[in-house]
Coordinates of C-alpha atoms (C1' of nucleotides) in Angstrom, one line a residue:
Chain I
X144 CA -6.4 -30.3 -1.7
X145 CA -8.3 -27.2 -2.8
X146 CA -9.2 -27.5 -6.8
X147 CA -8.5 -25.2 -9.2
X148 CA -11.9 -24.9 -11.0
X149 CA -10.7 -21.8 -13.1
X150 CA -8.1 -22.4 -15.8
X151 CA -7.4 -19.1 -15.6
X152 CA -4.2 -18.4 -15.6
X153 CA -4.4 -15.0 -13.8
X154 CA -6.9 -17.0 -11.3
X155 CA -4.0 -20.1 -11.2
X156 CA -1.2 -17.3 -10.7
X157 CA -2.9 -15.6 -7.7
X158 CA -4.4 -18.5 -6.0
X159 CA -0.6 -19.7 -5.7
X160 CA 0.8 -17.1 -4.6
X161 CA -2.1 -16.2 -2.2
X162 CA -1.2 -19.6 -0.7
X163 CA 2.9 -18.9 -0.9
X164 CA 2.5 -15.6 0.9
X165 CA 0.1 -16.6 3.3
X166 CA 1.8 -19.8 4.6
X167 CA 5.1 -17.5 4.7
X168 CA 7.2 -19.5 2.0
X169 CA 7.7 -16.0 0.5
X170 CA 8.7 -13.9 3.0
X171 CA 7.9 -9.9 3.7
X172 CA 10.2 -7.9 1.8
X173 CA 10.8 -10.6 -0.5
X174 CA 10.8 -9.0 -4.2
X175 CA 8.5 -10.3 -6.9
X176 CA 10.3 -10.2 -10.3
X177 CA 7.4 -10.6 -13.1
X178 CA 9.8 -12.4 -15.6
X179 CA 11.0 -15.0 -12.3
X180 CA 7.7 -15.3 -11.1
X181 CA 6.4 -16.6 -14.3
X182 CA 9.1 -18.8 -14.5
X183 CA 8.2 -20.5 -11.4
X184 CA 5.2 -21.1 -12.2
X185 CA 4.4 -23.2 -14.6
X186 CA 6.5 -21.0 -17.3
X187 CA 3.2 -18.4 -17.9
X188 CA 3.8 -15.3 -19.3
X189 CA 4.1 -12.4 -18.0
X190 CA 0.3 -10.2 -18.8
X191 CA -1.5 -13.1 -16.0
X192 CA 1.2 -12.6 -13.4
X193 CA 1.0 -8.7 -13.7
X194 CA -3.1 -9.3 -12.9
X195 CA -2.1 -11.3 -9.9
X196 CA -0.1 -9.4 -8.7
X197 CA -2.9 -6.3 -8.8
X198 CA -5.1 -8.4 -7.2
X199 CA -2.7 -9.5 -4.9
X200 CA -2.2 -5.8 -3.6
X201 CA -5.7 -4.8 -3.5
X202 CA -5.9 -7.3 -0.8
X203 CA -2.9 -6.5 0.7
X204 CA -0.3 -8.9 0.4
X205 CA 2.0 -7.7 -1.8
X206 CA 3.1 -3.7 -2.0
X207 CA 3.6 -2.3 -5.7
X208 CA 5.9 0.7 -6.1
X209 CA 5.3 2.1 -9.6
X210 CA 7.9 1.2 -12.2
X211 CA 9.7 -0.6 -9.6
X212 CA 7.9 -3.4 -8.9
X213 CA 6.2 -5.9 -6.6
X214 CA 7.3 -7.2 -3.1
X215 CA 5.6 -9.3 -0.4
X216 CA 4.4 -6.8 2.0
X217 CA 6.2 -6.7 5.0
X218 CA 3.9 -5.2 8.2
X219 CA 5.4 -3.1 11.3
X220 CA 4.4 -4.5 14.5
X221 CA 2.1 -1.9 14.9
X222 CA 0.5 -2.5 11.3
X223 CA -0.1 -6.2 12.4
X224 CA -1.0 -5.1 15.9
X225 CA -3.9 -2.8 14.1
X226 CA -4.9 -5.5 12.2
X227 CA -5.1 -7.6 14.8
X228 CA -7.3 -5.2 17.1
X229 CA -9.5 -5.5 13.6
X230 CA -10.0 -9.0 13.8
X231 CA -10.9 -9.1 17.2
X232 CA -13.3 -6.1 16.8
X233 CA -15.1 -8.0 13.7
X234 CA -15.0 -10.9 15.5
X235 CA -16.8 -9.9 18.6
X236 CA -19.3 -8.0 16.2
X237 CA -19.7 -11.5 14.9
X238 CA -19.6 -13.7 17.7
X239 CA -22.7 -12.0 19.3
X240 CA -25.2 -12.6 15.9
X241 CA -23.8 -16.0 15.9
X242 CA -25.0 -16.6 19.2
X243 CA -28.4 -15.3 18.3
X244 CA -29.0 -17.0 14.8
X245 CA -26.4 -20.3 15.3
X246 CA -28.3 -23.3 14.6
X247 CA -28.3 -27.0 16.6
X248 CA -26.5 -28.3 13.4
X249 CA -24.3 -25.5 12.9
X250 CA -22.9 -25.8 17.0
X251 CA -22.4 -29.7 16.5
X252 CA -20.1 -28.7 13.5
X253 CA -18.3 -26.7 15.8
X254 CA -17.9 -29.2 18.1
X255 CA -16.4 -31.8 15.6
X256 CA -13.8 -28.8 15.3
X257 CA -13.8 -28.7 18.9
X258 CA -12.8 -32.1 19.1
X259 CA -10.1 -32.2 16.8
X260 CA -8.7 -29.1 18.8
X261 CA -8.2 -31.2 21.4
X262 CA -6.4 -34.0 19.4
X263 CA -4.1 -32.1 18.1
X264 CA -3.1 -30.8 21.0
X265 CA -2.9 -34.5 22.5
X266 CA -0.7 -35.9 19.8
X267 CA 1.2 -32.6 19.9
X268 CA 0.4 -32.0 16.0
X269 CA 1.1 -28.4 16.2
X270 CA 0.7 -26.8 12.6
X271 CA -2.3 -29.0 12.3
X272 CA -3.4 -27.5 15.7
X273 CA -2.9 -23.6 13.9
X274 CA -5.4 -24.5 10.8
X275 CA -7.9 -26.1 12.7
X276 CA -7.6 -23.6 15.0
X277 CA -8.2 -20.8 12.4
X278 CA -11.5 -22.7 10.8
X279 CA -12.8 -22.6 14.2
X280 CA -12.6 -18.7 14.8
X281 CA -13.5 -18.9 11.1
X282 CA -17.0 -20.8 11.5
X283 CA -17.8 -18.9 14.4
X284 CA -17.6 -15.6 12.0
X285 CA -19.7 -17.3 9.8
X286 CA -22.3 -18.4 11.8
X287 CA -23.1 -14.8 11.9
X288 CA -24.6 -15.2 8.8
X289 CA -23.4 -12.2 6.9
X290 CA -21.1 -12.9 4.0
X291 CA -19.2 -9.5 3.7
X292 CA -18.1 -9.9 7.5
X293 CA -16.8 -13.1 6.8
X294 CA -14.9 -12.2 3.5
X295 CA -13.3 -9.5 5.4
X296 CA -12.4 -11.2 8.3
X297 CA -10.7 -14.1 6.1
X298 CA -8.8 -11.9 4.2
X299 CA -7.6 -9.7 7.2
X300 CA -6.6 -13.2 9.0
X301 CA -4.7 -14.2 5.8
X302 CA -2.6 -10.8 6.0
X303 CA -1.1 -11.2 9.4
X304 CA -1.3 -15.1 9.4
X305 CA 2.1 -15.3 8.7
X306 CA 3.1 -13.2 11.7
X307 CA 1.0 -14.9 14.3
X308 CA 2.3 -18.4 14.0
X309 CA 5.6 -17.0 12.8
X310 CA 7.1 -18.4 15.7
X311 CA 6.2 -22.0 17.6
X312 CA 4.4 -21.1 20.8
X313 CA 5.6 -22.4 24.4
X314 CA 4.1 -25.2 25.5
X315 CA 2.6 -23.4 28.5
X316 CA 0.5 -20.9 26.2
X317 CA -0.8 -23.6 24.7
X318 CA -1.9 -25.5 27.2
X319 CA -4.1 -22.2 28.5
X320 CA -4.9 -21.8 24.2
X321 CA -6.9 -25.1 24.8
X322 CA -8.7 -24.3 28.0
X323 CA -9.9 -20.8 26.7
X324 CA -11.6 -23.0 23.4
X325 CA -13.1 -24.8 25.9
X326 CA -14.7 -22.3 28.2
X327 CA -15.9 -20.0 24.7
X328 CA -17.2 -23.5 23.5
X329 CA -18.9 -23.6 26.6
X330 CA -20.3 -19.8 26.0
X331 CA -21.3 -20.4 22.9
X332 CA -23.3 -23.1 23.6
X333 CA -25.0 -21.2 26.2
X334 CA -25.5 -18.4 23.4
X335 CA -24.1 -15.8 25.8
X336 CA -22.8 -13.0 23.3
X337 CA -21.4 -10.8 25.6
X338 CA -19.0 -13.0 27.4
X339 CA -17.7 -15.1 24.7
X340 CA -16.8 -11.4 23.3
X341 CA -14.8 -10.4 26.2
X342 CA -13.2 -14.5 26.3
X343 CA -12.1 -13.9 22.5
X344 CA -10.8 -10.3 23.2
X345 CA -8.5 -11.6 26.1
X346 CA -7.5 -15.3 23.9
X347 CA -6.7 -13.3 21.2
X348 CA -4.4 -10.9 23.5
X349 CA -3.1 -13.5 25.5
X350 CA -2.0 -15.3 22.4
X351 CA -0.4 -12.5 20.8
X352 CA 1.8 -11.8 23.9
X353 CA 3.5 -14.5 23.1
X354 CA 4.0 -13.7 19.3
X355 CA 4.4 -10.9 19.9
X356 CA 8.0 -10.8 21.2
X357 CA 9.4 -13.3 18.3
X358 CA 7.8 -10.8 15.3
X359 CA 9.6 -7.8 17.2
X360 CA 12.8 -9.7 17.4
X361 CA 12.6 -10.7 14.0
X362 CA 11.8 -7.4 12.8
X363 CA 14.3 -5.3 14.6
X364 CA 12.4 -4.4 18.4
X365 CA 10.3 -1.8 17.5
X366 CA 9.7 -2.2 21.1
X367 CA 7.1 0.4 22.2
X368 CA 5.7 -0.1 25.8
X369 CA 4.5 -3.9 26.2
X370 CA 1.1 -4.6 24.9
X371 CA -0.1 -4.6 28.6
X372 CA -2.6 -1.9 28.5
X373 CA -3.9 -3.8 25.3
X374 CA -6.2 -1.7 23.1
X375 CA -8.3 -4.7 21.6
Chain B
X193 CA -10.7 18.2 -8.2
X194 CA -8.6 15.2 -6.9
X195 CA -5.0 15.1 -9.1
X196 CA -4.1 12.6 -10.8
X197 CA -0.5 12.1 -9.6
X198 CA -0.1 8.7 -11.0
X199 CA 0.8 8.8 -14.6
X200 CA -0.1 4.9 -14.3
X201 CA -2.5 4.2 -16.8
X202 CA -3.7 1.5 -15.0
X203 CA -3.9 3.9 -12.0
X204 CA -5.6 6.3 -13.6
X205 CA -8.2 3.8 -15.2
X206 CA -9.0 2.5 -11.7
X207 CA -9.4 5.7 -10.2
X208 CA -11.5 6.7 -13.1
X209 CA -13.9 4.1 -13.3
X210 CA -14.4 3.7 -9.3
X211 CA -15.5 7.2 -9.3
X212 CA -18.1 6.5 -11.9
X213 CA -19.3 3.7 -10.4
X214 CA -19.4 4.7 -6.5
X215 CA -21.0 8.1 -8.2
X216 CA -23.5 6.2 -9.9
X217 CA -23.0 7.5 -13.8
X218 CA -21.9 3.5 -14.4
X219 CA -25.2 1.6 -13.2
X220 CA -24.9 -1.8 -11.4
X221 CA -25.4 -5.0 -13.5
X222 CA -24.4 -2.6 -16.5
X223 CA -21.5 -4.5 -19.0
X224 CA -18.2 -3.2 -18.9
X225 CA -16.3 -4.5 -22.2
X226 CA -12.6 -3.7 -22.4
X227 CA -12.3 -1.8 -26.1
X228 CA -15.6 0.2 -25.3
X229 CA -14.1 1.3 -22.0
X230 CA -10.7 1.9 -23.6
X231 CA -12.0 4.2 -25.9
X232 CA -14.5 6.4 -23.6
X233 CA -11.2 6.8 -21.2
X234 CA -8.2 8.4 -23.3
X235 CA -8.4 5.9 -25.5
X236 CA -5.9 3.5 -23.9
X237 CA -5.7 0.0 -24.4
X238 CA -6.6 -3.1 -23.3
X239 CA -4.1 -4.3 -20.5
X240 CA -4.9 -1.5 -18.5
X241 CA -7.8 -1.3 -18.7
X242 CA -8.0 -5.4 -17.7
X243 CA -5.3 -4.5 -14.6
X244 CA -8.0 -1.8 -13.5
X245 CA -10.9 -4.2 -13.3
X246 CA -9.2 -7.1 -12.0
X247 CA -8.3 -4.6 -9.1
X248 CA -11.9 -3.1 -8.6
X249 CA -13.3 -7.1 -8.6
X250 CA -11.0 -7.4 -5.8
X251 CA -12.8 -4.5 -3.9
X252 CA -16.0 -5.9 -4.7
X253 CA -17.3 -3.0 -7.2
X254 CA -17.0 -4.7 -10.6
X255 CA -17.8 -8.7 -11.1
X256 CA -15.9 -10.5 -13.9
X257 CA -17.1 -13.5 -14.8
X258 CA -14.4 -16.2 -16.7
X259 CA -14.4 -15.5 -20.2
X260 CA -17.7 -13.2 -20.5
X261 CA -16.3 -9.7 -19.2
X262 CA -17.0 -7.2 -16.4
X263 CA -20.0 -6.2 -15.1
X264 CA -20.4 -3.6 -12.4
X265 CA -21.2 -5.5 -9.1
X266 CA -25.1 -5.2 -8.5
X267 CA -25.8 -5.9 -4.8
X268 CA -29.7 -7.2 -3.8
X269 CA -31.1 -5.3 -1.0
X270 CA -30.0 -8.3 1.9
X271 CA -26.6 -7.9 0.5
X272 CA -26.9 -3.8 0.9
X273 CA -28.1 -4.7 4.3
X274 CA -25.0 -7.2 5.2
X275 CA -22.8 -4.5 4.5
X276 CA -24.4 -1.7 6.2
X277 CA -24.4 -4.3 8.9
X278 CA -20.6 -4.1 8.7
X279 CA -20.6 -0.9 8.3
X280 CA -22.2 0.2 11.4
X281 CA -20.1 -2.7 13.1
X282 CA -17.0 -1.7 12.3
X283 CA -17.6 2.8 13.2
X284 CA -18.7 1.3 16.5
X285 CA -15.7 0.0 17.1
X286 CA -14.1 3.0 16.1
X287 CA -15.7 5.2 18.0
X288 CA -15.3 3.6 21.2
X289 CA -11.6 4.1 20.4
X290 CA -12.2 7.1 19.4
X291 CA -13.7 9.1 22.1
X292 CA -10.7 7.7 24.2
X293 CA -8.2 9.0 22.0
X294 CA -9.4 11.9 20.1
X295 CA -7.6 15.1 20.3
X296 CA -8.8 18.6 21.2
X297 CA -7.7 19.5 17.5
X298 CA -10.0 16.5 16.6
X299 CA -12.8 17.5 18.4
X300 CA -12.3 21.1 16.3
X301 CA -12.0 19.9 12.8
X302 CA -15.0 17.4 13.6
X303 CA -16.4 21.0 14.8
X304 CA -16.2 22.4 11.3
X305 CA -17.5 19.9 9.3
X306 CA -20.3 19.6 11.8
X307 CA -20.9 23.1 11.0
X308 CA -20.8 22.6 7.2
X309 CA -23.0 19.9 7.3
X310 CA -25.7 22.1 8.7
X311 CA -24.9 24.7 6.2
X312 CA -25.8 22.8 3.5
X313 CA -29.2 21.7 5.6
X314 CA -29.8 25.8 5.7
X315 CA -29.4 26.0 2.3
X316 CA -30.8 23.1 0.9
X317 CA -27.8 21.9 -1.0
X318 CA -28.9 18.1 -0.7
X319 CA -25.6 16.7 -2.7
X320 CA -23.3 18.8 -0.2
X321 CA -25.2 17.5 2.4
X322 CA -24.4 14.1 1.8
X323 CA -20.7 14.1 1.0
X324 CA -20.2 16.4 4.1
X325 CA -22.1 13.8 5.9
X326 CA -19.6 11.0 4.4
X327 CA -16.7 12.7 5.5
X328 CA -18.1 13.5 8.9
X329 CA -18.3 9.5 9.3
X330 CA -14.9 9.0 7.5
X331 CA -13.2 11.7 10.4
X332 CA -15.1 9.9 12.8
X333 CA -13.5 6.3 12.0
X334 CA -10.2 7.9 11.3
X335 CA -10.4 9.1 14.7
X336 CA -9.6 5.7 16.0
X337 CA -5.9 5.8 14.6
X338 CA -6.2 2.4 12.8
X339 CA -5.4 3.2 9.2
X340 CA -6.7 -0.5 8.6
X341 CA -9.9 0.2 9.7
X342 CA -10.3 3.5 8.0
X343 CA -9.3 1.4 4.7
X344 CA -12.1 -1.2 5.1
X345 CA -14.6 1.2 6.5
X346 CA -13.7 3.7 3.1
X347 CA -13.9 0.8 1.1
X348 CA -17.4 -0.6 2.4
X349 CA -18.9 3.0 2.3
X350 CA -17.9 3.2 -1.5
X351 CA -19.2 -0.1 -2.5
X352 CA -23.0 0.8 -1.2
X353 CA -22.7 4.6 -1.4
X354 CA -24.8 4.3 -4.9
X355 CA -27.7 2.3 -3.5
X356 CA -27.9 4.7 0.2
X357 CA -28.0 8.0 -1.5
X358 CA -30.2 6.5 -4.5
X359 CA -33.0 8.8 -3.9
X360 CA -33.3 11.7 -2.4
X361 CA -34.6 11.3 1.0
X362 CA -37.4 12.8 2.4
X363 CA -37.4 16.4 4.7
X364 CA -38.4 15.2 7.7
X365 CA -35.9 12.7 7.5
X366 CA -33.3 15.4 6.6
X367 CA -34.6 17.0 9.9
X368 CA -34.6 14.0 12.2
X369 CA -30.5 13.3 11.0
X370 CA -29.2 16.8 11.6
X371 CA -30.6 16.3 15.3
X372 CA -29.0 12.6 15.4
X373 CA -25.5 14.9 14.6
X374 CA -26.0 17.2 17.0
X375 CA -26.7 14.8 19.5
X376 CA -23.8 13.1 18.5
X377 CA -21.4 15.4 18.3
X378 CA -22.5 16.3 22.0
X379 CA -21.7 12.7 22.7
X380 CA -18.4 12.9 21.0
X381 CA -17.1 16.0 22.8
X382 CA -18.3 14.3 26.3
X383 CA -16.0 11.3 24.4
X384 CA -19.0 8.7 26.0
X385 CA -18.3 5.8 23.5
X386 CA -21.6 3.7 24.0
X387 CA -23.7 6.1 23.4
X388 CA -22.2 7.0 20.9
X389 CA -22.1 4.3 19.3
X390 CA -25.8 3.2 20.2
X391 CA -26.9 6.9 18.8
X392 CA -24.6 5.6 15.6
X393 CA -26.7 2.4 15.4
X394 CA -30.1 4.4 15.2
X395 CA -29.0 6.8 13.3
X396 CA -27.8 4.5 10.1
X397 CA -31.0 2.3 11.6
X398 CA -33.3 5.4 10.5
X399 CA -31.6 6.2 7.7
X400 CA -31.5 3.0 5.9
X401 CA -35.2 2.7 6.3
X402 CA -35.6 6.1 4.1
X403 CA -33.4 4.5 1.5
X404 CA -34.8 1.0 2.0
X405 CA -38.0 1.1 0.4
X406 CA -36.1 3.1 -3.1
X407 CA -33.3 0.3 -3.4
X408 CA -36.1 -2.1 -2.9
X409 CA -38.5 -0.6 -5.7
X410 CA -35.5 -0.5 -7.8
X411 CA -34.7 -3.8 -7.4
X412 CA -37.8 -5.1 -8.0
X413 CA -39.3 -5.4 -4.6
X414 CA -37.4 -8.2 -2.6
X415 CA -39.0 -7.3 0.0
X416 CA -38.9 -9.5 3.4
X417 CA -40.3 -8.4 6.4
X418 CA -39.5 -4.6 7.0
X419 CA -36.4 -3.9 8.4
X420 CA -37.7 -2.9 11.8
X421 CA -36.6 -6.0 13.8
X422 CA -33.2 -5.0 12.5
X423 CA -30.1 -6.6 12.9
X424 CA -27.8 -4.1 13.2
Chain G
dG141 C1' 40.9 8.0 -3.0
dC142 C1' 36.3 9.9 -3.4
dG143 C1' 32.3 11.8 -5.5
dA144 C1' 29.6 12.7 -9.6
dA145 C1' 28.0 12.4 -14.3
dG146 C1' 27.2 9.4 -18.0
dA147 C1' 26.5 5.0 -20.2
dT148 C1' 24.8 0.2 -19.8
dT149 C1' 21.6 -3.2 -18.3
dA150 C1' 17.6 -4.9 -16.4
dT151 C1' 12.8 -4.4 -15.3
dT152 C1' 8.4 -2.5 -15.6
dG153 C1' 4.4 -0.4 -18.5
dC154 C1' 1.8 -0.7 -22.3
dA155 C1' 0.1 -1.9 -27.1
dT156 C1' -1.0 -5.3 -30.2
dG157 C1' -1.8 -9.8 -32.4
dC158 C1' -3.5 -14.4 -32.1
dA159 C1' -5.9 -18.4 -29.9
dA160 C1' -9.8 -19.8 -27.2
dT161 C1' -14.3 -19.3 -25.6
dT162 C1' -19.0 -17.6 -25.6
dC163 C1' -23.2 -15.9 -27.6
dG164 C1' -26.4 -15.0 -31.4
dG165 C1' -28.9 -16.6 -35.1
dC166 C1' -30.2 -20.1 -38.5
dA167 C1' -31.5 -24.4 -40.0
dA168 C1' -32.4 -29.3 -39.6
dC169 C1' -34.8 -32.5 -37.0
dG170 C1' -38.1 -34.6 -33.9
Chain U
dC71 C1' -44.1 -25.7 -32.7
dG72 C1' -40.2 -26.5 -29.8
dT73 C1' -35.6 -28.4 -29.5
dT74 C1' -31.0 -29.4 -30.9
dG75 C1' -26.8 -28.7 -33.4
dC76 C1' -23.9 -25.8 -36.0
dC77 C1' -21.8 -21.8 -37.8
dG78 C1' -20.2 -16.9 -37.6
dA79 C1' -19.3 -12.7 -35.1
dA80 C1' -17.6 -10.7 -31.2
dT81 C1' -15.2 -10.8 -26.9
dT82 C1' -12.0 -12.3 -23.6
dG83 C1' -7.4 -14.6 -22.3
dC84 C1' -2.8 -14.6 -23.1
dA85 C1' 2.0 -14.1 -25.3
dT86 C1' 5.1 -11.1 -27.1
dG87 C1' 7.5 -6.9 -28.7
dC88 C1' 8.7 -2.2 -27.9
dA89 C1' 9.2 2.1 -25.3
dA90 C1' 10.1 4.2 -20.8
dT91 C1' 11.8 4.2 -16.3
dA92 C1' 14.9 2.9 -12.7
dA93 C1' 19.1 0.5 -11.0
dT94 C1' 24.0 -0.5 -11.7
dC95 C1' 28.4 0.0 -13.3
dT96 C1' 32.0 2.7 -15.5
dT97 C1' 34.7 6.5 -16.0
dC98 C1' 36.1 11.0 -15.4
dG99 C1' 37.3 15.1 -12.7
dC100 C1' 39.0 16.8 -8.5

DNA sequence: GCGAAGATTATTGCATGCAATTCGGCAACG
DNA sequence: CGTTGCCGAATTGCATGCAATAATCTTCGC
């Protein structure tokens, strides 16, 4: 359980809501009533929830339309589709730094990662399988080393979070999920840059296909051509 | 002069005070206290004024710290370096997008400012030179057709745009850059994306090192080995 | 019956007041 | 002489009240 060092209340107020929006318990659309909000949580007033809710939409999670309020942002499937093509792109610029500056401790870290992958997967713990899943892509940012790449990367994952595991995938993705860890495990160990960019570019497409179809249904089919001739 | 369409106070304080501090009239580390700032904008009040930096924190120009007020967000040269890292990262990837999908129109507004920017070299105008120059990199990202991209890339450039154009660079550097554009451009109308984006690499590469050795002075010399063996 | 203008209600935007916390200085003590 | 504890001033954190804007409902005219 992650502690709440600040007593802040405007910190308090955004860290839970981060957390509600992220892990989808609001969902896109959803509106934000300042007066409700502050009601549900923990009866605070109103002034910390308004700050929240600013910070909240600098980083993009909720949409404020002046003198009219706040709502959870709710992405196109082209919005998450560019966002997505973001992450891989910062990722790849991360993966190959990592491979250069990674240390012996830093790739045994990832292995304990690696290794509860893997049990997950065996004991068929799926949403435990999507956060550890997430840390990994998240260490391997930063092992890059550079802070503001990994702030941005964590915060652009948090945005479309929601969308990617909106849906549980098919067994049969998963099964191929697990076997592309282990082959850009395998890269990483051998420090090749290059190819575990390309393997992440085609993990993170393949496993988007999948979502892919349950976001568009869920949002209405904006069903442009199929995400074949990818663009990340 | 940019309007002000937003009769949000808070709006307006944000958009004030980012332009003062990416501009450089507020100086990093410098104390930002909520009554003196209310008074040297309008003369409007606290909550705000407390809305507006709560949002800037969140895009990394202003630092609050619990209880003791805002200061504006003073980066140390690595940091500088981590996000001109990023930077540079992140308009590669653009540009390899973008010299697939750039338009003829593109190509001819990119044309203009390319022009403009070696107006102001003519003619000395230094300041000119440099926004030009900005928004020549801005068009070039934008090119890409990922507005999330363009939003990170704008909101990177803004948060270092103070310590790159700190001092005044030297001629022959100012000589040496109008070729790198030229040769760019070239590169972008022949829509070869590597190159370009290796020529981008150098060119920010060189740069940096001109602004380097001021930021570093300023600072107070943290001065590791020279950035030649760079990272980026 | 339908559309439009006005009144009503609810919500946001902002100013202000009070409590809590921090920082400066001063004095007492070791 | 340096350190520690305390007090006062100033600043931030937050709650609340009021004004302004937008949404909703009512009613009137056609």
């Amino acid at each position: 359980m992650p502690e709440n060092h600040h007593g802040s209340r405007t910190q308090l107020a955004a860290d839970r809501l981060r957390q509600l929006i992220i892990a989808g318990d609001l969902r896109p659309g959803q509106r934000l009533s300042e007066r409700e909000l502050g009601e549900y949580v923990h009866g605070l007033s109103r002034t910390p929830l308004r700050e929240a809710l600013k910070v909240l939409a600098a980083e993009g999670l909720v949409t404020i339309s002046p003198n009219r309020g706040a709502t959870v942002t709710a992405l196109s499937v082209s919005e998450v589709e560019d966002i997505l093509e973001l992450i891989v792109g910062l990722e790849g610029l991360a993966v190959e730094r990592a491979c250069q500056r990674i240390s012996d401790a830093g790739l045994a870290a990832m292995e304990v990662l690696h290794r509860q992958l893997h049990e997950c997967f065996r004991d068929g713990r799926l949403m435990d399988y999507f956060e550890t899943n997430q840390r990994i892509h998240q260490m391997l940012v930063d092992a890059a080393g550079n802070r503001e790449l990994s702030r941005l990367y964590a915060g652009e994952c948090a945005r479309i979070r929601r969308y990617r595991y909106a849906g549980n995938r098919q067994h049969a993705r998963w099964e191929r999920a697990i076997a592309e860890h282990d082959q850009m495990f395998l890269a990483l160990t051998e420090r090749d840059g290059p190819l575990l960019r390309e393997m992440l570019r085609a993990h993170h497409r393949n496993g988007w296909r999948t979502a892919r179809n349950l976001v568009a249904e869920e949002l209405g089919v904006e069903d442009t051509a199929d995400g074949e001739g990818g663009r990340y």
